[in-house]
Short mmCIF file of C-alpha atoms and ligand atoms in Angstrom, two decimals:
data_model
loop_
_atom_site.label_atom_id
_atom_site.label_comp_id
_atom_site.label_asym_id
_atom_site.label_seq_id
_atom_site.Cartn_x
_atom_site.Cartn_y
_atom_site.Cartn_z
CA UNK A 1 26.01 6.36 -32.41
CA UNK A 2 29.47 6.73 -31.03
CA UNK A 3 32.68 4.48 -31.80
CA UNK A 4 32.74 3.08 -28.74
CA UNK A 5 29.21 1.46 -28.40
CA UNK A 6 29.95 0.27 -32.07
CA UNK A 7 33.11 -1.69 -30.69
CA UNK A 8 31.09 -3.59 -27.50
CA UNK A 9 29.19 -5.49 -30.52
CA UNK A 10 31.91 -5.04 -33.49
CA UNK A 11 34.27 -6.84 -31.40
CA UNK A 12 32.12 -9.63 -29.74
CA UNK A 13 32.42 -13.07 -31.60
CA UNK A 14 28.59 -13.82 -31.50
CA UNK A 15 25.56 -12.63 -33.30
CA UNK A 16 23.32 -9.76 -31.91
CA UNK A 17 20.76 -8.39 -33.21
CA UNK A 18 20.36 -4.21 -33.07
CA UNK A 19 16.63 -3.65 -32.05
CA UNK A 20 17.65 0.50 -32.08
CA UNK A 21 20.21 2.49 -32.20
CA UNK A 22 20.40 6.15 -31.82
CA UNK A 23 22.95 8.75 -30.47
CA UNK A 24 25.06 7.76 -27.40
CA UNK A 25 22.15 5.02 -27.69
CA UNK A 26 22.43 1.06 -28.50
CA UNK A 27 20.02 -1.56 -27.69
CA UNK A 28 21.10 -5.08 -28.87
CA UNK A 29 19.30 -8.37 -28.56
CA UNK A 30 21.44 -11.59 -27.82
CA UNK A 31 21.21 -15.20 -27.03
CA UNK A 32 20.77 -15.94 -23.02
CA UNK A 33 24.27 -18.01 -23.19
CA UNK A 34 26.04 -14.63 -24.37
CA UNK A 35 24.63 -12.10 -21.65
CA UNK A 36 26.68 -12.64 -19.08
CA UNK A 37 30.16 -12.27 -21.52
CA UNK A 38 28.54 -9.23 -23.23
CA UNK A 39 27.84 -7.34 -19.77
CA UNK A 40 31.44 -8.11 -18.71
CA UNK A 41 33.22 -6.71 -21.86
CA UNK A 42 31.16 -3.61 -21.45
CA UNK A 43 31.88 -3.41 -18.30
CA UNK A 44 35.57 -4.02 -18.28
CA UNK A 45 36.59 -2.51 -21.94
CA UNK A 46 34.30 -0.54 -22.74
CA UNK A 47 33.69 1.94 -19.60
CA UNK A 48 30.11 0.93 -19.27
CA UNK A 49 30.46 1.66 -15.70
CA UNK A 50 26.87 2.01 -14.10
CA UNK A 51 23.99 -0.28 -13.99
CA UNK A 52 21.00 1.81 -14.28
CA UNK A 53 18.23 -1.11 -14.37
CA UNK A 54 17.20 -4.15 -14.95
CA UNK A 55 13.63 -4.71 -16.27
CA UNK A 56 11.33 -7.60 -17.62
CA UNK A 57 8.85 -7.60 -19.88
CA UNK A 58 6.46 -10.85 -19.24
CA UNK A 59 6.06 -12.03 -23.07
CA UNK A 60 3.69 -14.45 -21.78
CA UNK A 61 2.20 -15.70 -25.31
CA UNK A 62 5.47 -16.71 -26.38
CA UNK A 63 6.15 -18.19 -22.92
CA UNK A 64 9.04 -16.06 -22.26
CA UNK A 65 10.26 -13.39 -19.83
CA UNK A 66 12.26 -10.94 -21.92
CA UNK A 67 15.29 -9.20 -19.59
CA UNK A 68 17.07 -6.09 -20.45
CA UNK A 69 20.21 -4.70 -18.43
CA UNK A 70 20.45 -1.18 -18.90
CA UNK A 71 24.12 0.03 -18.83
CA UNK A 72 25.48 3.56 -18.79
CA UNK A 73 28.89 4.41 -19.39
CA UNK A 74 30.73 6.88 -16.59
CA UNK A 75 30.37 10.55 -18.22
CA UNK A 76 27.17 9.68 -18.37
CA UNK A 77 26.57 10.40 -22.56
CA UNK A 78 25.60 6.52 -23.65
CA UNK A 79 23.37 3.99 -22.97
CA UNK A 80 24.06 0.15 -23.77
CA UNK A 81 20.94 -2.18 -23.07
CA UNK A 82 20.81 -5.52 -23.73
CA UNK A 83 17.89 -7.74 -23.86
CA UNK A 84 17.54 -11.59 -23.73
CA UNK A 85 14.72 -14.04 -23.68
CA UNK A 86 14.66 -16.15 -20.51
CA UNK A 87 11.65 -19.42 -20.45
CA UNK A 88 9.24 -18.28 -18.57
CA UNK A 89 8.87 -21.60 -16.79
CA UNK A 90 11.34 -21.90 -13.65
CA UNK A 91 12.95 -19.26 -15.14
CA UNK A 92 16.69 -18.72 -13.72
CA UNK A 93 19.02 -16.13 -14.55
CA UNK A 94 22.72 -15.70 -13.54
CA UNK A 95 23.23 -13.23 -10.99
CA UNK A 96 25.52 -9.91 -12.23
CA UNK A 97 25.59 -9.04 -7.86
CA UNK A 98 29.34 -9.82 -7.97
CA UNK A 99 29.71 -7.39 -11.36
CA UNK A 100 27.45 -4.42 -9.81
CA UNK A 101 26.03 -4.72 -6.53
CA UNK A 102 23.30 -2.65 -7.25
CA UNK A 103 21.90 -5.75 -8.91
CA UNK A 104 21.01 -7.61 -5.70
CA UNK A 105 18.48 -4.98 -5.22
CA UNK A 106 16.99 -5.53 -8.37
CA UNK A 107 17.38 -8.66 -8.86
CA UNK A 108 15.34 -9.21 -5.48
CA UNK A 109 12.59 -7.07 -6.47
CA UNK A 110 12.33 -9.23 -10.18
CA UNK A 111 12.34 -12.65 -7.81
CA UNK A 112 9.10 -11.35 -5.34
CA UNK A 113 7.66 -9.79 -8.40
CA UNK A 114 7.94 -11.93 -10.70
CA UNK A 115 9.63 -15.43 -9.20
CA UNK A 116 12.62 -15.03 -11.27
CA UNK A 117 15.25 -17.03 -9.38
CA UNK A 118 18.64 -15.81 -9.23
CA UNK A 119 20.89 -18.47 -7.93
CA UNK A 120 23.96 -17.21 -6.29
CA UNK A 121 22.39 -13.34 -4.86
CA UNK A 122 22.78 -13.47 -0.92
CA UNK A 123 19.48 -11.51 0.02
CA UNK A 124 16.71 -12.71 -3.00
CA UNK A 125 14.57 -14.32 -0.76
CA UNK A 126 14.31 -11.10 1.66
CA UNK A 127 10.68 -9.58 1.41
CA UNK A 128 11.48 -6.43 -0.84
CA UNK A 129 7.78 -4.82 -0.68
CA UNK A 130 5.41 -7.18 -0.08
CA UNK A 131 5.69 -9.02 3.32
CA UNK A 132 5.29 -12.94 3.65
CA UNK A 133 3.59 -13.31 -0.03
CA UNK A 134 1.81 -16.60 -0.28
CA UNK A 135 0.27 -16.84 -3.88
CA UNK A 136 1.70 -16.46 -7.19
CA UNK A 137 4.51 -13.48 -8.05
CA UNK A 138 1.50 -10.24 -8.21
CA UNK A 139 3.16 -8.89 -11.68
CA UNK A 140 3.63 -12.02 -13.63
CA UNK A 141 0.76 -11.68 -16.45
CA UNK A 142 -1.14 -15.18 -14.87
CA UNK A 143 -1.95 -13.25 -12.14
CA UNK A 144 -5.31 -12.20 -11.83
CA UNK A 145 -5.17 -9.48 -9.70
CA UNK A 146 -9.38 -8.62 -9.28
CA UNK A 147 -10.24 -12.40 -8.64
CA UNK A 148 -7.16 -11.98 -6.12
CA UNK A 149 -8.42 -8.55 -4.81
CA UNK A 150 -12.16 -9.96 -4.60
CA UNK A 151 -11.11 -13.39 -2.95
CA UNK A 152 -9.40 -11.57 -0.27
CA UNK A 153 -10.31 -7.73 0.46
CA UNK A 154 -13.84 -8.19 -0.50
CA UNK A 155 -16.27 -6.23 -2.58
CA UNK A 156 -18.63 -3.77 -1.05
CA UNK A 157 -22.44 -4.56 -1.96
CA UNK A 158 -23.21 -2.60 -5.21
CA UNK A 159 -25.81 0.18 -4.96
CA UNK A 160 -29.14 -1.06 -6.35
CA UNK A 161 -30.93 2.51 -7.18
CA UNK A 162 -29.92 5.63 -8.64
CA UNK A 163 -32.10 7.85 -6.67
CA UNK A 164 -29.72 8.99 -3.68
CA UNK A 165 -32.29 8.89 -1.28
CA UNK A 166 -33.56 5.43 -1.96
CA UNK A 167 -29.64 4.29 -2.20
CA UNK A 168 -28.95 5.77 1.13
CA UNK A 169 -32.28 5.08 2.98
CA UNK A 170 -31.63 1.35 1.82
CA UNK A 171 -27.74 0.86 2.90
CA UNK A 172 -27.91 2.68 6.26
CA UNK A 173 -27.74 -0.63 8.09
CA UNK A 174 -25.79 -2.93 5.51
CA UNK A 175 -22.25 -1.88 6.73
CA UNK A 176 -20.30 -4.82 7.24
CA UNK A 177 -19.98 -4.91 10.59
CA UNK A 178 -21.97 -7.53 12.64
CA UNK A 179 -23.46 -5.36 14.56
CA UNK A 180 -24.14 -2.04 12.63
CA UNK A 181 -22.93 0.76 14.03
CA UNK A 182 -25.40 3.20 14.69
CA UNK A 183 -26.65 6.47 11.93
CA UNK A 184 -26.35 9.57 12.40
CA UNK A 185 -27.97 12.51 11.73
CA UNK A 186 -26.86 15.89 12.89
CA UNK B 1 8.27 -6.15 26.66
CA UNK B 2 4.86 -5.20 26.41
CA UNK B 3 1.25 -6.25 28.04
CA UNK B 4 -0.58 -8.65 27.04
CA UNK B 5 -3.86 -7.80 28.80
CA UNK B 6 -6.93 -7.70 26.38
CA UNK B 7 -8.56 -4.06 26.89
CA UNK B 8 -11.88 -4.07 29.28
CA UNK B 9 -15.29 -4.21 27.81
CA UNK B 10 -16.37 -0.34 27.21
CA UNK B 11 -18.45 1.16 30.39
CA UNK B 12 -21.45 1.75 29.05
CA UNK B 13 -23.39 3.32 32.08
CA UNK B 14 -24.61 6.68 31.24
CA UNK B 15 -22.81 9.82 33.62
CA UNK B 16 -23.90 12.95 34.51
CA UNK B 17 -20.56 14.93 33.28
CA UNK B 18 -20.38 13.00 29.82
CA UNK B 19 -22.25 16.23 28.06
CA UNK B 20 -19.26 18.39 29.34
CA UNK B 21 -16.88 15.27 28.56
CA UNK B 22 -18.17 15.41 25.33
CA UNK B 23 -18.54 19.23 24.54
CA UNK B 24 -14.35 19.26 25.74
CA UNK B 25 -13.11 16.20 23.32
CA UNK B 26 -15.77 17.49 20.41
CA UNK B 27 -14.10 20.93 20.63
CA UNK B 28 -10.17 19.45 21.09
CA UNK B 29 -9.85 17.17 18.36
CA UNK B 30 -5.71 16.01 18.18
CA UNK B 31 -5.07 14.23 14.92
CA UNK B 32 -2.12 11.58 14.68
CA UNK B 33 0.32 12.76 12.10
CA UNK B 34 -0.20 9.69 10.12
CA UNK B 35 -0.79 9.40 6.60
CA UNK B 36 -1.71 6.54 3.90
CA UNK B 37 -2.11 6.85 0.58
CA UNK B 38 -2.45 9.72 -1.58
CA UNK B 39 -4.99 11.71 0.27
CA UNK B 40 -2.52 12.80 3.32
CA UNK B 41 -1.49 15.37 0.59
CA UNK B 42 -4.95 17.60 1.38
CA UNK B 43 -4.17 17.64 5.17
CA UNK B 44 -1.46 19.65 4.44
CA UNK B 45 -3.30 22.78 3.38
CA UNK B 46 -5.63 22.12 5.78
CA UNK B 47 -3.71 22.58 8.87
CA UNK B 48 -1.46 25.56 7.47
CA UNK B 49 -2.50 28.99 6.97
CA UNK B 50 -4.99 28.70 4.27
CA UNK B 51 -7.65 26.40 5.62
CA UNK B 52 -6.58 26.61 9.13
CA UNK B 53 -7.91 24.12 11.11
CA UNK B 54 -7.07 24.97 14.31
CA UNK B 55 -9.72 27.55 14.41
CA UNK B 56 -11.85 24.55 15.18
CA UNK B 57 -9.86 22.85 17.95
CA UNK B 58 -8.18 20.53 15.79
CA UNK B 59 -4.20 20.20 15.97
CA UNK B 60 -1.72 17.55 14.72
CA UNK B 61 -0.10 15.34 17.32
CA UNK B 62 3.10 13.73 16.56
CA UNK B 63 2.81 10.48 18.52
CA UNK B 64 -0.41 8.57 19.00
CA UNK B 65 -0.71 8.60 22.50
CA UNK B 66 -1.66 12.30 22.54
CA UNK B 67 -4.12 11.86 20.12
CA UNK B 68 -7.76 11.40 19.16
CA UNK B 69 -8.18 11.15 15.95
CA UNK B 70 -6.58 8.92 13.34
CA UNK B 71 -7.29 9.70 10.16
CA UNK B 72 -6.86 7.44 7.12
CA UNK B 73 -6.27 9.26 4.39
CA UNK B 74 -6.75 6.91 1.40
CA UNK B 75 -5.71 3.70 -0.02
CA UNK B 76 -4.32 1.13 2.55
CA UNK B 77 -1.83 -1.41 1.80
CA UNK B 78 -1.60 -4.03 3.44
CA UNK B 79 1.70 -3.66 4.91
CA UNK B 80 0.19 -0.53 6.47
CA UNK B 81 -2.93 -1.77 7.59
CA UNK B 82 -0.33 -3.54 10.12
CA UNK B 83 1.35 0.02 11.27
CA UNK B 84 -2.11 1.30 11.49
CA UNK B 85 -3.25 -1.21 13.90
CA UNK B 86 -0.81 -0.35 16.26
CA UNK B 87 -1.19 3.09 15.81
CA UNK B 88 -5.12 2.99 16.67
CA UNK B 89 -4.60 0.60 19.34
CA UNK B 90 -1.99 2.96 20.96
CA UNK B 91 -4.37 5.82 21.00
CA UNK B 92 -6.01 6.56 24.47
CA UNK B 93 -9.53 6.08 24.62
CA UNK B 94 -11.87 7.56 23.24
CA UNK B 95 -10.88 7.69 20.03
CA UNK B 96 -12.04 8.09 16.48
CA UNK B 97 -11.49 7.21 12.87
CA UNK B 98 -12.16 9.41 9.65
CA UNK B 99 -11.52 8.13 6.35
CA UNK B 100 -11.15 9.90 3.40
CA UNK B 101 -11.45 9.13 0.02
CA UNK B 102 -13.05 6.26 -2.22
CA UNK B 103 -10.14 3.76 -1.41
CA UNK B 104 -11.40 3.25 1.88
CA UNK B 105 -15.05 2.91 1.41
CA UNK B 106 -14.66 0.31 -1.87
CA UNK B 107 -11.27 0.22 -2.77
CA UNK B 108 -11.70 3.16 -5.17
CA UNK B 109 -9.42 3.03 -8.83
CA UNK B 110 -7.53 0.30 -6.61
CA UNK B 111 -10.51 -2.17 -6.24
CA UNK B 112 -8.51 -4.54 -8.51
CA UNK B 113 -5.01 -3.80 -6.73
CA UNK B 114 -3.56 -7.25 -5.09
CA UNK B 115 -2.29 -5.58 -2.01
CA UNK B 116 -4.81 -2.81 -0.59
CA UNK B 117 -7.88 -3.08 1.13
CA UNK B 118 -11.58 -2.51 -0.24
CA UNK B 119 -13.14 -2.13 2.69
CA UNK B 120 -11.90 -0.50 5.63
CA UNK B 121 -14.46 -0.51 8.40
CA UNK B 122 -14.03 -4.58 8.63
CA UNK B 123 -10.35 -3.85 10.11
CA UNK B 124 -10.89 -0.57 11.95
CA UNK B 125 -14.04 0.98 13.08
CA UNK B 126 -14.45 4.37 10.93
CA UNK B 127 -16.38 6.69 12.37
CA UNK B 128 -16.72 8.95 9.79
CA UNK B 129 -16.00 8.57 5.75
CA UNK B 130 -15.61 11.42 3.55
CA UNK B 131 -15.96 10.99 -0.32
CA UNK B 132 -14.10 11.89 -3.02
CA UNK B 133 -10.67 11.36 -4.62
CA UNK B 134 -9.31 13.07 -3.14
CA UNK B 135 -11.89 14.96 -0.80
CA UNK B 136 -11.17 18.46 -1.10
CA UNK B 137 -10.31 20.53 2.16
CA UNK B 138 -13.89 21.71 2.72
CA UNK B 139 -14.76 18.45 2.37
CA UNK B 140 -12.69 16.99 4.86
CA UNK B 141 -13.43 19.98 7.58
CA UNK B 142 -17.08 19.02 6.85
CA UNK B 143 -16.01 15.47 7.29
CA UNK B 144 -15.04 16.83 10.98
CA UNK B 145 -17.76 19.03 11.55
CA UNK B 146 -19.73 15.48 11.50
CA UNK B 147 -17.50 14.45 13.57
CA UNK B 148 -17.98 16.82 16.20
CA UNK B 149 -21.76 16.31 16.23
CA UNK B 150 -21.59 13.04 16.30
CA UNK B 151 -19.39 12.90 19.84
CA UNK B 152 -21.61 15.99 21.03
CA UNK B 153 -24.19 13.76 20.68
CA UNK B 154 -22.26 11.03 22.13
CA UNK B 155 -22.61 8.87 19.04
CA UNK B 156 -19.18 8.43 17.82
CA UNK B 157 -18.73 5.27 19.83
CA UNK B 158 -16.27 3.45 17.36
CA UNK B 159 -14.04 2.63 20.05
CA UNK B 160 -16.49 0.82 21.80
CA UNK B 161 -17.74 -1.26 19.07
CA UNK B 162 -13.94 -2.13 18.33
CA UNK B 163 -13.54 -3.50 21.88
CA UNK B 164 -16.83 -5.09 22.06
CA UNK B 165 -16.34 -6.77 18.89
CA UNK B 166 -12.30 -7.17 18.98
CA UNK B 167 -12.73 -11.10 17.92
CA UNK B 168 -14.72 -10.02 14.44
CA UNK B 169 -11.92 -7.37 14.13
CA UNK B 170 -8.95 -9.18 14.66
CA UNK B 171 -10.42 -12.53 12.71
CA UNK B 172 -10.83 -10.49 9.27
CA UNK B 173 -7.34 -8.49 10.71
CA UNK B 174 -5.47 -11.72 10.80
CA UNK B 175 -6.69 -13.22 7.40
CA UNK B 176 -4.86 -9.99 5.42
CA UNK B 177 -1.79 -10.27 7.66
CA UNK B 178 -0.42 -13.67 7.55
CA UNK B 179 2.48 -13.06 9.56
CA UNK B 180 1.13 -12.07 12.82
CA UNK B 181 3.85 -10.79 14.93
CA UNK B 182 1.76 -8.77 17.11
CA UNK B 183 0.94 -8.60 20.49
CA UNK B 184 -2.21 -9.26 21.59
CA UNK B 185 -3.35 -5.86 21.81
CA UNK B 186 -1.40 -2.76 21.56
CA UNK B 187 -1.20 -0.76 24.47
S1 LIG C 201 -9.40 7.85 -3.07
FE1 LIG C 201 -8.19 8.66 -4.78
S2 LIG C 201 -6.87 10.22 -3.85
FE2 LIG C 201 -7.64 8.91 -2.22
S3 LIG C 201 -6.10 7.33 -1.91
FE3 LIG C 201 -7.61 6.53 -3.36
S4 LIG C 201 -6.80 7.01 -5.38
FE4 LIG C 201 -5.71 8.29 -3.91
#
């Protein structure tokens, strides 16, 4: 690991713990209340110039949404991440949109993903992918996607024989259409 | 600015000329360059060099309105079944639908997928589905070979089933799409 990514933590005055570290590679763990100094001195002393990502794991048995920012510095030869634990109920995270303004993309797609509010980013509650969402955020781990997909697309009736010829002879006229629209046969 | 006239019921009378009709749109089949999904990947092939397609008649369009054929090549989202709508309803008449691939007859590997459909022909009327993920090439010109019998025979009558039954279509249209902001019908 190089000097530099040895100095972010070295010369921070809180705890972190090193999940891995590699080289040009660091990935610390920190208290929520120390992100947003952490990402700042990286950013400002330490060169840590782009933010690649940031990504959330849904820890949902310990009720938690773990973050990680994903920092690279500007030749491009290290990595800094940092990962925090956020409550997974009303969960709220300070926005970093004023640090990199790449994060008010992300940060948008974590809200309609996974209801993450982010108070302070202009444009988080601008439909990202899905439009005009009603039900709960589709990648949060309480989401049950099949009961979702069944409840609203639908399920096609299963076939009841194996024998092609039965299956087909016996679902020519159960499209779903109300009135069935007419076989073919060439 | 745009019309907001609900298309005429389908004229069902029976003419004289609809063989020939029908033996000219069978054998001059203009596809919508539209794609969904993953499957828009085998059309490709298909209408270059080394499956050719044009020896049967059938040509890419660019813009709807010179087509006949929309094709829906796999899974559909949502957010595209929207686009899609106004792409079919912008298509003169008569007009078809093939659909390719699993996704559109039960939702395929994305039967469980919280934002595309399972079953296609309650939005859009499908003339013709072809199997497979993804249908192969031959599968898909056999898909149109269908095709072609089926309006030779003047059986491919999607069109008119989607006018005749607009109500059912739109009613299972509008319960996917909750923000409506759609004209009436497309013309
Ligand atoms: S049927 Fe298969 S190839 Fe086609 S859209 Fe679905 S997953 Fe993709």
């Amino acid at each position: 690991m190089d000097k530099n990514l040895q100095r972010i933590i070295s010369e921070s005055s809180f705890e972190s713990d090193t999940i891995r570290e590699d080289e040009g590679y660091l990935h610390v763990r920190v208290s929520r209340v120390h992100v947003l100094e952490l990402l700042l001195s990286a950013k400002q002393r330490f060169d840590m110039e782009t933010l690649q990502l940031i990504s959330v794991v849904d820890r949902i048995e310990d009720a938690v949404f773990q973050l990680t920012w994903i920092l690279e510095d500007s030749g491009g030869t290290s990595v800094f991440m940092i990962s925090a634990d956020y409550p997974r109920e009303n969960c709220t995270v300070p926005t970093i949109g004023d640090i990199w303004p790449t994060a008010i993309l992300f940060e948008r797609e974590l809200h309609e993903m996974y209801g993450i509010d982010f108070p302070g980013n202009p444009r988080q509650n601008e439909d990202f992918l899905l439009e005009d969402w009603r039900e709960l955020p589709p990648m949060r781990r309480d989401f049950d996607t099949l009961e979702y997909s069944l409840r609203t697309y639908g399920e096609r009736r299963k076939r009841t024989h194996t024998d092609p010829r039965e299956y087909i002879a016996d679902s020519i006229d159960e499209w779903d259409t109300p009135v069935p629209m007419k076989d073919f046969e060439r | 600015m745009y019309c907001n006239k609900l298309p005429d019921k389908p004229d069902d009378r029976k003419k004289i000329w609809d063989k020939v009709d029908n033996m000219a749109r069978a054998n001059s089949l203009w596809v919508t360059a539209y794609g969904t999904g993953c499957g828009a990947i085998e059309l490709r092939p298909l209408h270059t060099s080394r499956f050719d397609m044009e020896r049967f008649g059938i040509a890419m369009r660019p813009t709807p309105r010179q087509a006949d054929v929309l094709i829906i090549s796999g899974y559909l989202a949502v957010k595209t079944l929207k686009r899609v709508i106004r792409v079919y309803e912008q298509i003169q008449d008569p007009k078809y639908i093939l659909a390719l691939g699993s996704c559109t007859i039960n939702g395929g590997m994305y039967y469980d997928s919280y934002n595309t459909l399972n079953i296609l022909d309650r939005y859009l009327p499908v003339d013709v589905y072809v199997n497979g993920c993804m249908p192969r090439p031959e599968a898909i010109i056999d898909g149109f070979s269908l095709l072609m019998s089926k309006i030779k025979a003047g059986k491919a009558d999607g069109w008119k089933h989607y006018m005749e039954n607009l109500e059912y279509y739109r009613e299972n249209q509008k319960k996917v799409i909750h923000n409506w902001d759609l004209p009436d019908y497309n013309w």
